[in-house]
CSV table of N, CA and C in Angstrom, one decimal:
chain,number,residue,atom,x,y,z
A,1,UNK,N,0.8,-1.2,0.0
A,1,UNK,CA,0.0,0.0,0.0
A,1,UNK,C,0.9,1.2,0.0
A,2,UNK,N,0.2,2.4,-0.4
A,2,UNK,CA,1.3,3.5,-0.5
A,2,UNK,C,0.6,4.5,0.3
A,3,UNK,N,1.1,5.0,0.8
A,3,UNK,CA,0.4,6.5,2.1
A,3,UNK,C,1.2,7.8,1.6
A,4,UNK,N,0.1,8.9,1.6
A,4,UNK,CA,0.6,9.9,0.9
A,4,UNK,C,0.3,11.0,1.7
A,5,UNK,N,0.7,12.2,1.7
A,5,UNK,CA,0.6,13.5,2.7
A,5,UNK,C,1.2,13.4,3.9
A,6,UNK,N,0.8,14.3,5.0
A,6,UNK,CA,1.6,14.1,5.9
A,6,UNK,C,1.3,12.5,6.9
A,7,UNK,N,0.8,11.6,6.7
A,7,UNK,CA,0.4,10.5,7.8
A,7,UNK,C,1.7,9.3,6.5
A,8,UNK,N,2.0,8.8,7.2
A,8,UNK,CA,3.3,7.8,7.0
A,8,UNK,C,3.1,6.9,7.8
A,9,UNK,N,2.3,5.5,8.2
A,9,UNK,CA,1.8,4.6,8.4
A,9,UNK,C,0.1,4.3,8.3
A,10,UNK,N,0.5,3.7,7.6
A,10,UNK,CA,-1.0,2.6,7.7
A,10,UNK,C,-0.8,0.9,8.0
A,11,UNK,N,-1.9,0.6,9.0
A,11,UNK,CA,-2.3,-0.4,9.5
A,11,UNK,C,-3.5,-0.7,8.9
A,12,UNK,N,-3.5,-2.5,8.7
A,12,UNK,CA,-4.7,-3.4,8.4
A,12,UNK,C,-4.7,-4.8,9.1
A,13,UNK,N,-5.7,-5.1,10.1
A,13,UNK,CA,-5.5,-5.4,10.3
A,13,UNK,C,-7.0,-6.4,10.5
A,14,UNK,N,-6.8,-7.8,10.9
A,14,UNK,CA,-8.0,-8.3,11.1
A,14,UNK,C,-8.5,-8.7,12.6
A,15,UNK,N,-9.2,-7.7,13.4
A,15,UNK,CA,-9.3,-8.1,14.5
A,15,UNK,C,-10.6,-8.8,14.8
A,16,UNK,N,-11.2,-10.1,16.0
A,16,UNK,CA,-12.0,-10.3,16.1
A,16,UNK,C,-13.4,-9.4,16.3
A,17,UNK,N,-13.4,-8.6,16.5
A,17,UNK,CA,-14.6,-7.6,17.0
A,17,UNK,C,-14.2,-6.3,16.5
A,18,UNK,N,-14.8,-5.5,16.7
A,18,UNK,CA,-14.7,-4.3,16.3
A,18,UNK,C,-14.4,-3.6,17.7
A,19,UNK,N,-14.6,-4.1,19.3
A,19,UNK,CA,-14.3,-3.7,19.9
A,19,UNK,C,-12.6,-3.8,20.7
A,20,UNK,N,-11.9,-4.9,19.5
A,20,UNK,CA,-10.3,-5.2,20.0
A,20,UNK,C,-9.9,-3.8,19.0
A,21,UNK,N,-10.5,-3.2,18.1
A,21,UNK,CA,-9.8,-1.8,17.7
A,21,UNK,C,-9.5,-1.1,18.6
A,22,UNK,N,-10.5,-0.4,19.7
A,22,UNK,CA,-9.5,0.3,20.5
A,22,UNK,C,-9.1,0.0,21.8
A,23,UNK,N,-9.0,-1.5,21.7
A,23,UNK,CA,-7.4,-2.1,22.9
A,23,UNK,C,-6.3,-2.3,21.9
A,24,UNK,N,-6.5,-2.1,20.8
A,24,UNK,CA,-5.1,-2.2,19.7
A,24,UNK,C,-4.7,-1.3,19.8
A,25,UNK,N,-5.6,0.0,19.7
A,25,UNK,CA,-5.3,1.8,19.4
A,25,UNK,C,-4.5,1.9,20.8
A,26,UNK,N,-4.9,1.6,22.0
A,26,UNK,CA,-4.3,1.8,23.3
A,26,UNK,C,-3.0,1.2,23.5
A,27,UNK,N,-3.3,0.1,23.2
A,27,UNK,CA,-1.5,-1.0,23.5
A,27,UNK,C,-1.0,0.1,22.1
A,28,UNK,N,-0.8,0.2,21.4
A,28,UNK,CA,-0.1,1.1,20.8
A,28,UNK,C,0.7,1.9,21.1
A,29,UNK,N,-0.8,3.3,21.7
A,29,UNK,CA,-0.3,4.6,21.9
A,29,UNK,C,0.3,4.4,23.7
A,30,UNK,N,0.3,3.3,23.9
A,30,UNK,CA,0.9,3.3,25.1
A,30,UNK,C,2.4,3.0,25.1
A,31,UNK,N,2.6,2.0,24.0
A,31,UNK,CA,4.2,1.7,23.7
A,31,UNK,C,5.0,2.6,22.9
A,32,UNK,N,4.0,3.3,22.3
A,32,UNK,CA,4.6,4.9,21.4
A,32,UNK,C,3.5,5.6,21.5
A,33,UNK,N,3.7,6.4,22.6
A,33,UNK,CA,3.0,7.8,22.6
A,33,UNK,C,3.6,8.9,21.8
A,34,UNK,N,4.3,8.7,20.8
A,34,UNK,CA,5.2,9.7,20.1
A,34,UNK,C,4.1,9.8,19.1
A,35,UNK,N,3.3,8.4,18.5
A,35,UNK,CA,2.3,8.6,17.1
A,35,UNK,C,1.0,9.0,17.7
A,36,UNK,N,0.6,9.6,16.5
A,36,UNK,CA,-0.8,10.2,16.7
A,36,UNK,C,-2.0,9.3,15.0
A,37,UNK,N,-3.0,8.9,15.7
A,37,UNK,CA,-3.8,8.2,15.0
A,37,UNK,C,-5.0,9.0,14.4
A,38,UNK,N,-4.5,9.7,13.3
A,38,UNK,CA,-5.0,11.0,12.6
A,38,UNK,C,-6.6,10.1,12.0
A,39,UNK,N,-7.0,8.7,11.4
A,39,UNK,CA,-7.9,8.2,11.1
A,39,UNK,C,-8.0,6.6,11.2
A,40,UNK,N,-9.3,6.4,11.3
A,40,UNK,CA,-9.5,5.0,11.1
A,40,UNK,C,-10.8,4.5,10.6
A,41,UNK,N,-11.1,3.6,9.7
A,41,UNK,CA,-11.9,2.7,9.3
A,41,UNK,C,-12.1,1.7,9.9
A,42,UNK,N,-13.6,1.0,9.8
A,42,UNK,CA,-14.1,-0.4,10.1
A,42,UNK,C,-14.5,-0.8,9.1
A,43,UNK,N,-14.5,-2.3,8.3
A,43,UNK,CA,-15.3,-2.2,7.6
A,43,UNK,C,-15.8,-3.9,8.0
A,44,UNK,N,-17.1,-4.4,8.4
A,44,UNK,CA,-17.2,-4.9,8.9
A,44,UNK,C,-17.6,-6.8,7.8
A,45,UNK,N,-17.6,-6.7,7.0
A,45,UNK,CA,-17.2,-7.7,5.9
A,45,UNK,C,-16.6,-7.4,4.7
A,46,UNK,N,-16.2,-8.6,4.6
A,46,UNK,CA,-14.7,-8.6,3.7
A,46,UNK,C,-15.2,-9.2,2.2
A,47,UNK,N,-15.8,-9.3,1.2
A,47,UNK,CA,-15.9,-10.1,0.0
A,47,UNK,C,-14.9,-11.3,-0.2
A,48,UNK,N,-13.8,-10.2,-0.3
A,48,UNK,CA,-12.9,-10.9,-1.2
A,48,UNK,C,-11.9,-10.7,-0.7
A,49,UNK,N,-10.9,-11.4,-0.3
A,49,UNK,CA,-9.2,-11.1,0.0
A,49,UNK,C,-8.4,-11.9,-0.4
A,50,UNK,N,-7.4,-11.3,-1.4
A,50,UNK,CA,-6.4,-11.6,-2.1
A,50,UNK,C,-6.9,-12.6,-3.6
A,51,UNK,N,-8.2,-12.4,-4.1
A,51,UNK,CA,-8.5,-13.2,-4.8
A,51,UNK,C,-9.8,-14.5,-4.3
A,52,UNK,N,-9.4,-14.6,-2.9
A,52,UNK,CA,-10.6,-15.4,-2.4
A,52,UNK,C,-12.0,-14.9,-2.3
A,53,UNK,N,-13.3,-15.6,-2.5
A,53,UNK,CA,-13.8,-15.3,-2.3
A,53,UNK,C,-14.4,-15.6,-0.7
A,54,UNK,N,-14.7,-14.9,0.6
A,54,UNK,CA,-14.9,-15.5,1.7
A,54,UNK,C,-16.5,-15.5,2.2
A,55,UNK,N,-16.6,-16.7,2.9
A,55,UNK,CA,-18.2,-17.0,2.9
A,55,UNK,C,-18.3,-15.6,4.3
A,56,UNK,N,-19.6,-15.8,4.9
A,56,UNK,CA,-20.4,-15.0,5.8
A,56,UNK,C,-19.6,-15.2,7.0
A,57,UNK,N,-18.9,-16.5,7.6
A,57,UNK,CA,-18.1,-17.1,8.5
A,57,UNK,C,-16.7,-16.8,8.5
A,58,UNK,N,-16.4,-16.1,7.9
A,58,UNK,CA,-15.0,-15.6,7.3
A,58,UNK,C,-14.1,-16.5,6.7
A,59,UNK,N,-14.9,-17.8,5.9
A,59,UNK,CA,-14.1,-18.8,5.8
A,59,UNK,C,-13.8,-18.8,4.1
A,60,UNK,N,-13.0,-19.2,3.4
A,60,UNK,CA,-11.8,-18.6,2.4
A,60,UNK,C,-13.1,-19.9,1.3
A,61,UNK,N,-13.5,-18.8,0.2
A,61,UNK,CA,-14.3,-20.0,-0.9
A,61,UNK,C,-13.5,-19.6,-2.2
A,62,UNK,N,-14.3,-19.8,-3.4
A,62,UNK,CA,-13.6,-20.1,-4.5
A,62,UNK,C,-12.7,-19.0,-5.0
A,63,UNK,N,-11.7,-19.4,-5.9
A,63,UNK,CA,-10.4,-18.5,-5.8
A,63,UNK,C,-10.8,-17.2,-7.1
A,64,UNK,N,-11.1,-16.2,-7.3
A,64,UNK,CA,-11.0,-15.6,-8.3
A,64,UNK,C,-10.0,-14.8,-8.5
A,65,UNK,N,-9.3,-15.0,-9.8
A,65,UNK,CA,-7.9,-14.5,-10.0
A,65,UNK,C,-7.9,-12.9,-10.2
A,66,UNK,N,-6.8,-12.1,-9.6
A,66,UNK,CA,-6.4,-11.1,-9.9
A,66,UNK,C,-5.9,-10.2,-10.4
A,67,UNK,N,-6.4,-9.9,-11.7
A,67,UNK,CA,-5.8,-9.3,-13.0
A,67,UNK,C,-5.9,-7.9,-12.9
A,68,UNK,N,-4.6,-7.5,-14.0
A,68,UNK,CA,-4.2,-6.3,-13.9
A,68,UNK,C,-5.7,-5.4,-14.1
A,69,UNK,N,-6.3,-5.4,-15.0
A,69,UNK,CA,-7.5,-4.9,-15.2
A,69,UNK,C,-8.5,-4.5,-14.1
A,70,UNK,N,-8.4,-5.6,-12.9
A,70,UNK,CA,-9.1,-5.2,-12.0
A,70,UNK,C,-8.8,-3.6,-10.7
A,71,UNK,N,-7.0,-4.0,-11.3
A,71,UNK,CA,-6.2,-3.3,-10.2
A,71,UNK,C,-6.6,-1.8,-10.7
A,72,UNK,N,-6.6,-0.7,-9.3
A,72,UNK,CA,-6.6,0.9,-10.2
A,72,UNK,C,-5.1,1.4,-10.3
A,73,UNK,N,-5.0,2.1,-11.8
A,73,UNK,CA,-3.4,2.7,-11.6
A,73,UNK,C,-2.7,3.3,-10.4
């Protein structure tokens, strides 16, 4: 992924709940209180990751491949 302007980290991550987001945000800004967490997203289902398609269960189904065409420049 590429991050552009002044924010120079992005995180993705898969947590069980949407409520381990902010015990992640905390254990963080507790071991670096130097960063500041300018934004963040939830998005709470996933279609597709890396080409998989994933059921309701988060469990990994048929593979649809990748192509450049899908990707944005």
């Amino acid at each position: 992924m590429r991050v552009t302007g002044r924010d120079n980290l992005l995180l993705s991550v898969w947590p069980r709940s949407p409520g381990d987001c902010a015990a992640l945000e905390e254990r963080i800004l507790r071991r670096h209180p130097e960063l500041r967490i300018s934004e963040r997203g939830i998005t709470l289902h996933t279609a597709k990751r890396m080409g998989r398609l994933l059921y309701r269960d988060g469990q990994g189904g048929a593979h649809v491949p990748i192509t450049a065409a899908a990707c944005p420049a």
